[in-house]
PDB file of C-alpha atoms in Angstrom:
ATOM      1  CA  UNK K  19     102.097  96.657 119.024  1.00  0.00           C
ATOM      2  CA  UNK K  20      99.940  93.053 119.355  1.00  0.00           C
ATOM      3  CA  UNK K  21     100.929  90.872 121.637  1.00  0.00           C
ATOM      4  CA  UNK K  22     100.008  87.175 122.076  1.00  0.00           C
ATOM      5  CA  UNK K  23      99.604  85.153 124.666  1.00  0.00           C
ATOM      6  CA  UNK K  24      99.872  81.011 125.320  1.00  0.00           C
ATOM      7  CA  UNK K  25      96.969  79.470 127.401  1.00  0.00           C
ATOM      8  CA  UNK K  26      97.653  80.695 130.773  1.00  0.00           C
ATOM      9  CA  UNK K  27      98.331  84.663 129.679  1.00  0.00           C
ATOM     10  CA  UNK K  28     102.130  84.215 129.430  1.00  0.00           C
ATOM     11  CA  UNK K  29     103.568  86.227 126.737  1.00  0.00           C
ATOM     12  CA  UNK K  30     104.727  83.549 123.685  1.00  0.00           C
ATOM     13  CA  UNK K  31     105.854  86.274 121.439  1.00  0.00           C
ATOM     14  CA  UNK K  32     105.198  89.858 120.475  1.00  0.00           C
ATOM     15  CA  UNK K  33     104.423  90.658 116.864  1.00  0.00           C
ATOM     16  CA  UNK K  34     104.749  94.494 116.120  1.00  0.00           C
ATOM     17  CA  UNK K  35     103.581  95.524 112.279  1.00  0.00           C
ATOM     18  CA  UNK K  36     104.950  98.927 110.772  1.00  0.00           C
ATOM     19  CA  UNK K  37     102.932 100.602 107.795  1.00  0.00           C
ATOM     20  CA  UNK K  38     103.611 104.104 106.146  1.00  0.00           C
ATOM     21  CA  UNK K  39     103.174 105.626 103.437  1.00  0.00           C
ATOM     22  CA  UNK K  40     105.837 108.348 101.788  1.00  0.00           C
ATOM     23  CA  UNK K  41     104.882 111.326  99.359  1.00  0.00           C
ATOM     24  CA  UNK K  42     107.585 111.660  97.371  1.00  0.00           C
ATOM     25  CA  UNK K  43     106.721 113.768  94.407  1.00  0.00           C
ATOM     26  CA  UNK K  44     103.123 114.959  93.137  1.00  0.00           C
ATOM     27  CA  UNK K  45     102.967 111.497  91.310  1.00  0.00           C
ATOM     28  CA  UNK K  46     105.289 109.494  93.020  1.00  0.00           C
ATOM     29  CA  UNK K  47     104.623 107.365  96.738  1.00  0.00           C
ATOM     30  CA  UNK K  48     106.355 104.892  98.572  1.00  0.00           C
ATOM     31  CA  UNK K  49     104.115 102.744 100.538  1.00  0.00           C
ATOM     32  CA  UNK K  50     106.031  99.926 102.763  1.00  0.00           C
ATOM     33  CA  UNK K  51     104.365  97.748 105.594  1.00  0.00           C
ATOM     34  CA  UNK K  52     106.383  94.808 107.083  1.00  0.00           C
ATOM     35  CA  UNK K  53     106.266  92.414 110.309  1.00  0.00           C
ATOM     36  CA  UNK K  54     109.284  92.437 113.091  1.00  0.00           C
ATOM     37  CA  UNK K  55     108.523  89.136 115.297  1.00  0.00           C
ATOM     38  CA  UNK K  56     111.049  88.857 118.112  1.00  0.00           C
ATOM     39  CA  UNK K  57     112.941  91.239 116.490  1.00  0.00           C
ATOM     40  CA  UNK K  58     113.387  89.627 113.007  1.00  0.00           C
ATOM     41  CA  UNK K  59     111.633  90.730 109.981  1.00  0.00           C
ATOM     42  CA  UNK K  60     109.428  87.751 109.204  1.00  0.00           C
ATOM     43  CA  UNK K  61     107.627  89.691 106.385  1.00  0.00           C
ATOM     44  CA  UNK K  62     107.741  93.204 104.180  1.00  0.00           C
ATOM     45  CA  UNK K  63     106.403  94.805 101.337  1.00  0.00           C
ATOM     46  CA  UNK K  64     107.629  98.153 100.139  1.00  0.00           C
ATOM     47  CA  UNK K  65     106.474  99.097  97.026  1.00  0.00           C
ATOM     48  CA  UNK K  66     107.105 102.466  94.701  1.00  0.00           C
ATOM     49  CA  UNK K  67     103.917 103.738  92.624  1.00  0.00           C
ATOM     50  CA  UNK K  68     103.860 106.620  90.266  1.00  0.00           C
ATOM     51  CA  UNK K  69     100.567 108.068  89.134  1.00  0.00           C
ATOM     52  CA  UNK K  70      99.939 107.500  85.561  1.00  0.00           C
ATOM     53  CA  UNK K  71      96.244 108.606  83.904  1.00  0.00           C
ATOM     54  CA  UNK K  72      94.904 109.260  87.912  1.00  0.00           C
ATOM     55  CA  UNK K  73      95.231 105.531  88.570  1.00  0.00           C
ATOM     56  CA  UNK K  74      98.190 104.422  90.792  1.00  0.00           C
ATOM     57  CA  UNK K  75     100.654 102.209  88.959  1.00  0.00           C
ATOM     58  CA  UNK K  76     103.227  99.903  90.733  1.00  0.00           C
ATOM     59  CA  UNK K  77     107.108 100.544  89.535  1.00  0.00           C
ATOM     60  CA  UNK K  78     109.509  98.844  92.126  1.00  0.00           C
ATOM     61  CA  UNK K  79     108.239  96.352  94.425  1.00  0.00           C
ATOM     62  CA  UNK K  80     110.484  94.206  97.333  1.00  0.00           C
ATOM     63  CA  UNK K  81     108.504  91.610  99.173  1.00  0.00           C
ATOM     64  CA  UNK K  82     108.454  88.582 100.482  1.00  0.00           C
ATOM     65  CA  UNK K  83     105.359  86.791  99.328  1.00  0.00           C
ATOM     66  CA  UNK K  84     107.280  84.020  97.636  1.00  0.00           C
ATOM     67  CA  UNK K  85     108.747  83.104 101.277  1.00  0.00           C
ATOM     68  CA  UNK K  86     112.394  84.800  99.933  1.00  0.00           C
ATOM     69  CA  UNK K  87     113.103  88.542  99.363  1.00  0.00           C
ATOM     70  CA  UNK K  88     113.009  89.598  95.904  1.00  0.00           C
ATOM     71  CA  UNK K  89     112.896  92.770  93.485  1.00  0.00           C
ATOM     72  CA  UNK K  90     109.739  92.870  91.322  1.00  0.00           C
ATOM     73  CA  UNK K  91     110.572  95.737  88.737  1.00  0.00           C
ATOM     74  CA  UNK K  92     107.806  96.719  86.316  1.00  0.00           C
ATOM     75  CA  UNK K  93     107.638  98.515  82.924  1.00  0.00           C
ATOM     76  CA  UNK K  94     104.800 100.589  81.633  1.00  0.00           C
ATOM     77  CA  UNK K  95     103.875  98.186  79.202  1.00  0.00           C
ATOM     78  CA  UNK K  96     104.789  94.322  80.129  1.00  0.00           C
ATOM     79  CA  UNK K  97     104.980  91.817  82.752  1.00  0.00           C
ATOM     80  CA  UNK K  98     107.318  92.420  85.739  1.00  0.00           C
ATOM     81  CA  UNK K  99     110.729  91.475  86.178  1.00  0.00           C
ATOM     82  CA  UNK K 100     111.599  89.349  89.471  1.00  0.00           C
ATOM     83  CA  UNK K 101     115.126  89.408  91.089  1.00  0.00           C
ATOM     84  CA  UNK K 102     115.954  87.282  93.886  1.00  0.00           C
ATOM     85  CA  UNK K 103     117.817  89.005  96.220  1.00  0.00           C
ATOM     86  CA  UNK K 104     119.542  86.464  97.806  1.00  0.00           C
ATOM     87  CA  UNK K 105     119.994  88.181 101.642  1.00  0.00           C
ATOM     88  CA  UNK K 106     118.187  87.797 105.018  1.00  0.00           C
ATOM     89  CA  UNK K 107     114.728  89.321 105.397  1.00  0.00           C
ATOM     90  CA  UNK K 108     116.630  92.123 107.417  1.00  0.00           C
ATOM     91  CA  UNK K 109     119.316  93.318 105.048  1.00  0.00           C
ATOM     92  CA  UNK K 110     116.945  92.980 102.173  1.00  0.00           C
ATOM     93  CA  UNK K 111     114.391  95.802 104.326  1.00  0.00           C
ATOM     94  CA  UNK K 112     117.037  97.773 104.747  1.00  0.00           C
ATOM     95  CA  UNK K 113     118.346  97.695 101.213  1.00  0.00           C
ATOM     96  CA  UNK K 114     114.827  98.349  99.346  1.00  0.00           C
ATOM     97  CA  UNK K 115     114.070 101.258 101.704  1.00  0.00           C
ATOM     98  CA  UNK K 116     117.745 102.761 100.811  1.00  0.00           C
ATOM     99  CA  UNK K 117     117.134 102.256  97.166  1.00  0.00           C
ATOM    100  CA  UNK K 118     113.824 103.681  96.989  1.00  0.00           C
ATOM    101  CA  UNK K 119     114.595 106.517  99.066  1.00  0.00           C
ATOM    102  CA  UNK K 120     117.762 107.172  97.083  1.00  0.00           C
ATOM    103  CA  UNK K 121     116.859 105.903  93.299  1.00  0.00           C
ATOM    104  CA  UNK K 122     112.852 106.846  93.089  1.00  0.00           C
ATOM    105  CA  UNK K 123     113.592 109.391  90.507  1.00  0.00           C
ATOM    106  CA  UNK K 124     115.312 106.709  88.474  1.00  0.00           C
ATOM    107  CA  UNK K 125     113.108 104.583  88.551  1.00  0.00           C
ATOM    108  CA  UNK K 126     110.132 106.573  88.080  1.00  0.00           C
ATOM    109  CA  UNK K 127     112.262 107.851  84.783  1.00  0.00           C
ATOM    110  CA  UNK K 128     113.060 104.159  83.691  1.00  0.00           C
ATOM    111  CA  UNK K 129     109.366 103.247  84.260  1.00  0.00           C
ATOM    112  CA  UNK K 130     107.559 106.308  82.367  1.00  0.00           C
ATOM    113  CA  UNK K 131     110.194 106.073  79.857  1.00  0.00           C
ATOM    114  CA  UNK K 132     111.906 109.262  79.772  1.00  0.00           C
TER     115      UNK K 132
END
């Protein structure tokens, strides 16, 4: 956990930062990393990658880097497809995690065209 402090060493607010990485398959990870600040999600990535010719290609991606949640979903060949998700930083977390732990074989499928 990092803390931070104002001038005078009084706690101003703690910032804790979560980052794992899941093996899912032989050619399949989920990788997700996100911020809680005062116990709100102020940022997240979680991302699902499928190994395709040894290099380690991205096929489902929720973030925030667009300062609102969204789906990024690839295809092998062309550019990704964005989604806003339209839901708190929180219940969009918690949604992408449930997806990717449920759906990865889906998507994986869907990506790699099968």
């Amino acid at each position: 956990m990092l803390d931070f402090y104002g001038e005078e060493g009084r706690k101003t607010a703690t910032l804790r930062v979560i980052e794992y990485e899941r093996q899912l398959d032989i050619d399949a990870r989920m990788r997700a990393r996100y911020r809680v600040a005062r116990g709100r999600v102020t940022r997240f990535i979680v991302q699902l990658e499928v190994l395709v010719e040894s290099k380690w290609r991205p096929v489902v991606r929720y973030d925030t880097s667009h300062r609102f949640a969204h789906r990024d979903l690839y295809r092998k060949h062309g550019r990704p497809v964005k989604s806003d998700l339209k839901m708190s930083f929180e219940e969009a977390l918690t949604y992408a995690l449930d997806d990717l732990r449920e759906n990865w074989e889906i998507h994986k499928s869907e990506f790699l065209g099968e």
